[in-house]
Amino acid sequence: MSAEQSGSSTAVETPASGVMERFSYDDRIVRQFILATLVWGFVALLLGVFIASQLADWRLNFGISWLTFGRMRPLHTNAAVFAFAGNGIFAGIYYSMQRLLKTRMYSDLLSKIHFWGWQAIIVSAAITLPLGFTIGKEYAELEWPISIAITVIWVVFAVNFFQTIFKRRERHIYVAIWFYIATVITVALLHIINTIQVPVSLWKSYPIYAGVQDALVQWWYGHNAVAFVLTTPFLGLMYYFLPKAAEKPVYSYRLSIIHFWSLVFIYIWAGPHHLLYTALPDWAQTLGMVFSIMLWAPSWGGMINGLLTLRGAWHRVRTEPILKFFVAGLTFYGMATFEGPLLSIKSVSGIAHYTDWIIAHVHGGTLGWNGFIIFAMVYWMVPRLWKTELYSVRLANVHFWTGFLGTLVYIISMWVAGITQGLMWRAVDGTGRLVYPDFLETVLKIVPLYYVRAIGGGLYLVGFVIMLYNIYKTVRSAPADLKDDVVSAPRLTRNTIENLGKTPHRMLEGLPVVFSVLTLVAVGVGTMIEIVPTFLAADYVEANPLLKPYTGLQLHGRDLYVREGCYLCHSQMIRPIPSETLRYGEYSRAQESMYDRPFQWGSKRTGPDLARVGGKYPDLWHYRHMMDPREVSPGSIMPAYPWMYRDKTDFAIIQKKLKVMKSLGVPYTEVEVRFAEQQAREEAKLIADQLVAQGAPKGTEEKEIIALIAYLQRMGQDFKKGLIQ
Amino acid sequence: MSKSDDNDPNRKKSTQDSLESQPHHLAGHTYDGIDELDNALPRWWINLFYITIVFSLGYFSYYVMGDGPTLVREWEIDRGEQEIAQLSKPAGLKSVTEDELKLVLKDSTRKLAGQAIYQSKCISCHGAHGEGGIGPNLTDDHWIHGGKMTNLVKMVTVGVLDKGMPPWGTILKQNEIHSVVAYVKSLRGTHPAGAKAPQGDLVEQ
């Protein structure tokens, strides 16, 4: 309660109506965030079309390290999620929260720090990711210095956000603000817990979690990044901008309450649905599955409340692009949140996981829901913020239809590709053999669909460019003087039992601190129950003294694997599914990745699983394959890695790496650490000599490719040698 | 939570006297011009929610608390069936004689089929014309594992994983292996460019 009072501490005892106060909204910051959204949106979409084209035609990797798929893909996802959607969210939040709370932001300075800090983070991501500096966990790739910067800037935002709530002139907080609160709190929690890293150097670090534990924490994070970056803030924005644009009241306050709390409570549990059939203990997988199923109705609650708010305004949907974007966006949201629970059913996941079906699912959400809500919001805000009229409604309609068509082409082609490939992988004939034993055959079958997908993405990008033009023309017609409007509202009086409201929830809406604490509790319960047991590692992974950690050279090679983003095309997790063990060998055990920091189980099989690739081919095969995959696998779409044959292995850093690993509990001996560099050089020499004997050129022992081969040949060996049961 | 504003006096009035049963705007719920209505939760929606909860409880109880099979147990059962299928139709176990294979060598369509298989599966290691590369030269008279066609069939079926020759028995059908072996045999003495030095023992034929 005391914090509540401090929120209205400037208020003296006044009559119930309060003293009228004049103030203005900070719209400048909103304009800045909108412009950033447009710039980064273009970059993110362009990158998307680029990497889609790389999968259709491998030559677009150009043999240039920083342009290659494995490095561009994280840049695309980070740009889309944190730069495009992120800036869009901030624009919408800064615009709506000031108006919903009838107050200017707490501090213009903090807003500025937030804005410029966030852009600096994006720029640093755009530089470091192509250079191969990555943590190697999806959507959490940014290395530790940037990761810390994210925490700092997020805290700046959070302080500004909560202080603004405290100085509000509206007693109760509207449902949009509830969703913003959930976002601000949970994103901080997710980001901090998932990226606790121990640095090796300025741009390399290892996570404190390993193997199955790292996998669980990562997908708890990854899934809830979808929940609390791409869902809750967007629902909040929808609750503000949709009724505004439709000029209709929100359909059901009760529905808002129920679906808000159920969504926030249930979402956090669902992460393990990314890990079905893996070495994660069964109970955690089952929790992930059932909570995903229970998430269906809460998700649809938001869609229903939005669509029903449009009652009486449907005739306007035909003519108004903003409403079109809302209707389509909510529908795509409904589709994606039906598909999500479906994909979480174990047997469905068995077919869909690792395939392009998941890519279709994600893009239904991002292109259809996040993109369209941002577009609706931008078209609504820009004329108001620049005090002018939209340049062309017709162009906005054209944007809608190209975007809509592009999204459909994208997701339908990827559905077909995913289901086709998923079925081919598991096809077994009457004699108990794989019908398509050659993995590449299943890839070549769907390559035409990769072209179609690139076209779909291209259409969406064209639509976006049309919007850019439209907004540019609109902004050009703005008056020179964009002074913030002055508004007035009565100062908030103290909370009393009478003015707080009659129902418990209504009272809660007047007590944002209590509200925030309850939100934290709601997301905390699932987090604790799922993650804490992993710290009691014994239940998860039995210690196995027979298992030796990676040698220095193998470890270094593994880091190269992470650097090149091989995990974006290759999994390292064989599931207990008959067709899969037939193809790759025995299913993967938790112990096999107990020294893996980060875990590299992967989430997509554009190429085959590599968990047991060690010993499958001679060194020379890998040597030639990595130089140009098509030389040994005709038609392969895997990029070539010529720079690994030029660049030298950094032998000096290996000792530091072993030291850090040892400090994290990996059983390296003192001797191994002391002579790490020497041992690694000897091991490299051995491999290089063998390669020469097999027919490779001389003088490769110092090259990175040797370290990578050392790692590839180690994969799965512990199991093959019978060290793991 | 769901019975919020039950005691709001306006509500009873509105349900009583409005024929079109338009719910009223909640008093005091106006934010920057946005009003809120107090419509009931759609029946089908709340039922959907209940059903998923009941299903989840049942599913969790059976598979985690009860004695539902684990994923690995299910895999063991399915794999058992797979193995029975493999054994009852032992695609790789039927023995074949040298004479039968010589017949294949004379069959040009089979050899063409063998060539196609060779092109897609073998050239990466044995070269486009059998000249060798990662694997040995297949055109000379030296063989590591014996030069009879039956030796080759066995070799191609089980492979030598340690030396980098994959086992093809799980990937190619028995007759496909015969075809590709026939094709390999037909390369003998072709002296392709860049041929790898002989490996293994000289085999008189």
Tab-separated table of C-alpha atoms in Angstrom, chain B:
chain	number	residue	atom	x	y	z
B	1	MET	CA	-13.170	-13.143	-10.527
B	2	SER	CA	-15.759	-13.684	-13.213
B	3	LYS	CA	-18.606	-12.241	-11.238
B	4	SER	CA	-17.161	-8.774	-11.215
B	5	ASP	CA	-19.600	-5.934	-10.969
B	6	ASP	CA	-22.442	-8.301	-10.115
B	7	ASN	CA	-23.718	-5.816	-7.641
B	8	ASP	CA	-23.776	-3.020	-10.120
B	9	PRO	CA	-27.352	-1.703	-10.063
B	10	ASN	CA	-27.433	-0.707	-13.715
B	11	ARG	CA	-26.822	-4.202	-14.878
B	12	LYS	CA	-30.093	-5.729	-13.661
B	13	LYS	CA	-31.949	-2.894	-15.215
B	14	SER	CA	-30.375	-3.316	-18.553
B	15	THR	CA	-31.044	-7.060	-18.765
B	16	GLN	CA	-34.631	-6.453	-17.713
B	17	ASP	CA	-35.665	-3.665	-19.943
B	18	SER	CA	-33.649	-3.932	-23.103
B	19	LEU	CA	-35.126	-6.266	-25.665
B	20	GLU	CA	-32.010	-6.319	-27.792
B	21	SER	CA	-30.217	-7.250	-24.549
B	22	GLN	CA	-27.382	-4.802	-25.240
B	23	PRO	CA	-25.143	-4.913	-22.213
B	24	HIS	CA	-24.479	-1.516	-20.761
B	25	HIS	CA	-21.195	0.274	-20.618
B	26	LEU	CA	-19.564	-0.347	-17.264
B	27	ALA	CA	-19.737	2.787	-15.199
B	28	GLY	CA	-16.350	4.301	-14.558
B	29	HIS	CA	-14.631	2.040	-17.052
B	30	THR	CA	-13.620	4.708	-19.515
B	31	TYR	CA	-10.006	5.063	-20.492
B	32	ASP	CA	-8.980	7.674	-23.024
B	33	GLY	CA	-12.419	7.328	-24.517
B	34	ILE	CA	-12.474	3.545	-24.548
B	35	ASP	CA	-15.489	2.029	-22.800
B	36	GLU	CA	-15.872	-1.504	-21.553
B	37	LEU	CA	-18.929	-3.698	-21.828
B	38	ASP	CA	-19.747	-6.434	-19.416
B	39	ASN	CA	-20.759	-9.263	-21.712
B	40	ALA	CA	-20.780	-12.764	-20.284
B	41	LEU	CA	-18.054	-15.187	-21.243
B	42	PRO	CA	-19.115	-17.085	-24.372
B	43	ARG	CA	-20.469	-20.444	-23.234
B	44	TRP	CA	-18.571	-22.470	-25.848
B	45	TRP	CA	-15.360	-20.719	-24.909
B	46	ILE	CA	-15.588	-21.498	-21.225
B	47	ASN	CA	-16.549	-25.088	-22.043
B	48	LEU	CA	-13.528	-25.383	-24.287
B	49	PHE	CA	-11.372	-24.205	-21.420
B	50	TYR	CA	-12.884	-26.763	-19.030
B	51	ILE	CA	-12.474	-29.581	-21.517
B	52	THR	CA	-8.788	-28.851	-22.036
B	53	ILE	CA	-8.252	-28.738	-18.280
B	54	VAL	CA	-10.012	-32.041	-17.705
B	55	PHE	CA	-8.145	-33.641	-20.576
B	56	SER	CA	-4.837	-32.366	-19.237
B	57	LEU	CA	-5.482	-33.641	-15.745
B	58	GLY	CA	-6.400	-37.038	-17.119
B	59	TYR	CA	-3.439	-37.171	-19.451
B	60	PHE	CA	-0.957	-36.114	-16.805
B	61	SER	CA	-2.360	-38.545	-14.247
B	62	TYR	CA	-2.193	-41.462	-16.635
B	63	TYR	CA	1.234	-40.847	-18.129
B	64	VAL	CA	3.081	-39.363	-15.183
B	65	MET	CA	1.358	-40.490	-12.005
B	66	GLY	CA	-0.296	-43.627	-13.396
B	67	ASP	CA	1.260	-46.419	-15.381
B	68	GLY	CA	1.031	-45.013	-18.887
B	69	PRO	CA	3.976	-46.057	-21.038
B	70	THR	CA	6.943	-43.743	-21.344
B	71	LEU	CA	8.047	-42.575	-24.772
B	72	VAL	CA	11.007	-44.927	-24.652
B	73	ARG	CA	8.743	-47.839	-23.739
B	74	GLU	CA	6.492	-47.017	-26.713
B	75	TRP	CA	9.543	-46.913	-28.914
B	76	GLU	CA	10.683	-50.318	-27.702
B	77	ILE	CA	7.313	-51.794	-28.610
B	78	ASP	CA	7.270	-50.212	-32.073
B	79	ARG	CA	10.849	-51.148	-32.734
B	80	GLY	CA	10.056	-54.739	-31.814
B	81	GLU	CA	7.436	-54.803	-34.551
B	82	GLN	CA	9.886	-53.263	-36.953
B	83	GLU	CA	12.449	-55.943	-36.218
B	84	ILE	CA	9.897	-58.678	-36.727
B	85	ALA	CA	9.123	-57.154	-40.124
B	86	GLN	CA	12.809	-57.069	-40.975
B	87	LEU	CA	13.291	-60.683	-39.931
B	88	SER	CA	10.226	-62.052	-41.665
B	89	LYS	CA	11.339	-60.440	-44.914
B	90	PRO	CA	15.093	-60.721	-44.609
B	91	ALA	CA	16.016	-58.406	-47.426
B	92	GLY	CA	19.716	-58.641	-46.749
B	93	LEU	CA	20.172	-62.225	-45.691
B	94	LYS	CA	19.400	-64.314	-48.738
B	95	SER	CA	22.642	-65.722	-50.044
B	96	VAL	CA	23.458	-65.272	-53.671
B	97	THR	CA	25.873	-67.282	-55.792
B	98	GLU	CA	28.616	-66.064	-58.075
B	99	ASP	CA	26.785	-67.504	-61.072
B	100	GLU	CA	23.584	-65.662	-60.303
B	101	LEU	CA	25.579	-62.448	-60.094
B	102	LYS	CA	27.321	-63.150	-63.407
B	103	LEU	CA	23.853	-63.192	-64.962
B	104	VAL	CA	23.237	-59.715	-63.621
B	105	LEU	CA	26.525	-58.622	-65.189
B	106	LYS	CA	25.122	-59.602	-68.580
B	107	ASP	CA	21.841	-57.773	-68.029
B	108	SER	CA	22.328	-54.288	-69.442
B	109	THR	CA	19.210	-52.768	-67.831
B	110	ARG	CA	20.335	-53.975	-64.437
B	111	LYS	CA	23.755	-52.501	-65.091
B	112	LEU	CA	22.188	-49.179	-66.053
B	113	ALA	CA	20.210	-49.244	-62.815
B	114	GLY	CA	23.467	-50.007	-61.029
B	115	GLN	CA	25.137	-47.073	-62.722
B	116	ALA	CA	22.390	-44.737	-61.514
B	117	ILE	CA	22.841	-45.964	-57.954
B	118	TYR	CA	26.592	-45.618	-58.254
B	119	GLN	CA	26.214	-42.040	-59.482
B	120	SER	CA	24.048	-41.023	-56.577
B	121	LYS	CA	25.634	-42.957	-53.722
B	122	CYS	CA	29.213	-43.907	-54.496
B	123	ILE	CA	30.976	-41.238	-56.541
B	124	SER	CA	31.585	-39.055	-53.517
B	125	CYS	CA	34.180	-41.570	-52.307
B	126	HIS	CA	35.071	-43.740	-55.290
B	127	GLY	CA	35.082	-41.073	-57.982
B	128	ALA	CA	32.841	-40.530	-60.985
B	129	HIS	CA	34.528	-43.326	-62.945
B	130	GLY	CA	35.597	-45.590	-60.125
B	131	GLU	CA	39.059	-44.037	-60.047
B	132	GLY	CA	38.991	-43.771	-56.259
B	133	GLY	CA	39.304	-40.855	-53.851
B	134	ILE	CA	38.277	-41.194	-50.279
B	135	GLY	CA	37.659	-44.852	-51.038
B	136	PRO	CA	39.844	-47.167	-53.143
B	137	ASN	CA	40.078	-47.415	-56.903
B	138	LEU	CA	37.426	-49.883	-58.097
B	139	THR	CA	38.714	-50.343	-61.655
B	140	ASP	CA	41.955	-52.188	-61.012
B	141	ASP	CA	42.558	-55.825	-60.136
B	142	HIS	CA	43.532	-55.111	-56.540
B	143	TRP	CA	40.954	-55.743	-53.865
B	144	ILE	CA	41.192	-55.278	-50.112
B	145	HIS	CA	38.268	-57.519	-49.369
B	146	GLY	CA	38.394	-60.024	-52.190
B	147	GLY	CA	37.543	-59.642	-55.856
B	148	LYS	CA	34.720	-62.125	-56.265
B	149	MET	CA	31.313	-60.587	-56.847
B	150	THR	CA	30.024	-62.282	-53.722
B	151	ASN	CA	32.835	-60.553	-51.798
B	152	LEU	CA	31.765	-57.230	-53.240
B	153	VAL	CA	28.116	-57.833	-52.360
B	154	LYS	CA	29.035	-58.619	-48.792
B	155	MET	CA	31.340	-55.627	-48.657
B	156	VAL	CA	28.733	-53.203	-49.981
B	157	THR	CA	26.034	-54.637	-47.716
B	158	VAL	CA	27.888	-54.515	-44.398
B	159	GLY	CA	30.568	-51.900	-45.174
B	160	VAL	CA	33.701	-51.224	-43.137
B	161	LEU	CA	32.618	-48.389	-40.921
B	162	ASP	CA	35.997	-48.018	-39.252
B	163	LYS	CA	37.673	-47.418	-42.603
B	164	GLY	CA	34.916	-45.144	-43.830
B	165	MET	CA	32.922	-47.434	-46.125
B	166	PRO	CA	29.260	-47.106	-45.105
B	167	PRO	CA	27.022	-50.187	-44.871
B	168	TRP	CA	24.446	-49.998	-47.652
B	169	GLY	CA	22.382	-52.977	-46.527
B	170	THR	CA	19.912	-50.793	-44.648
B	171	ILE	CA	19.653	-48.296	-47.463
B	172	LEU	CA	19.697	-50.261	-50.712
B	173	LYS	CA	17.567	-53.278	-51.474
B	174	GLN	CA	19.261	-56.615	-52.113
B	175	ASN	CA	18.749	-56.502	-55.879
B	176	GLU	CA	19.939	-52.892	-56.009
B	177	ILE	CA	23.153	-53.963	-54.342
B	178	HIS	CA	23.547	-56.706	-56.962
B	179	SER	CA	23.037	-54.153	-59.717
B	180	VAL	CA	25.564	-51.684	-58.379
B	181	VAL	CA	28.099	-54.433	-57.802
B	182	ALA	CA	27.597	-55.567	-61.389
B	183	TYR	CA	28.183	-52.029	-62.538
B	184	VAL	CA	31.339	-51.775	-60.433
B	185	LYS	CA	32.580	-55.018	-61.906
B	186	SER	CA	31.993	-53.696	-65.407
B	187	LEU	CA	34.436	-50.844	-64.712
B	188	ARG	CA	37.355	-53.248	-64.527
B	189	GLY	CA	40.290	-52.249	-66.638
B	190	THR	CA	38.843	-48.942	-67.801
B	191	HIS	CA	41.917	-47.019	-66.552
B	192	PRO	CA	40.135	-43.770	-65.749
B	193	ALA	CA	42.121	-40.542	-65.451
B	194	GLY	CA	43.526	-39.788	-62.010
B	195	ALA	CA	43.226	-43.373	-60.874
B	196	LYS	CA	44.296	-43.985	-57.311
B	197	ALA	CA	47.203	-46.331	-56.701
B	198	PRO	CA	46.166	-49.959	-56.208
B	199	GLN	CA	45.289	-51.067	-52.679
B	200	GLY	CA	44.908	-54.599	-51.366
B	201	ASP	CA	45.907	-57.845	-53.036
B	202	LEU	CA	46.159	-58.569	-56.703
B	203	VAL	CA	43.322	-60.863	-57.646
B	204	GLU	CA	43.724	-63.099	-60.708
B	205	GLN	CA	40.550	-63.529	-62.664
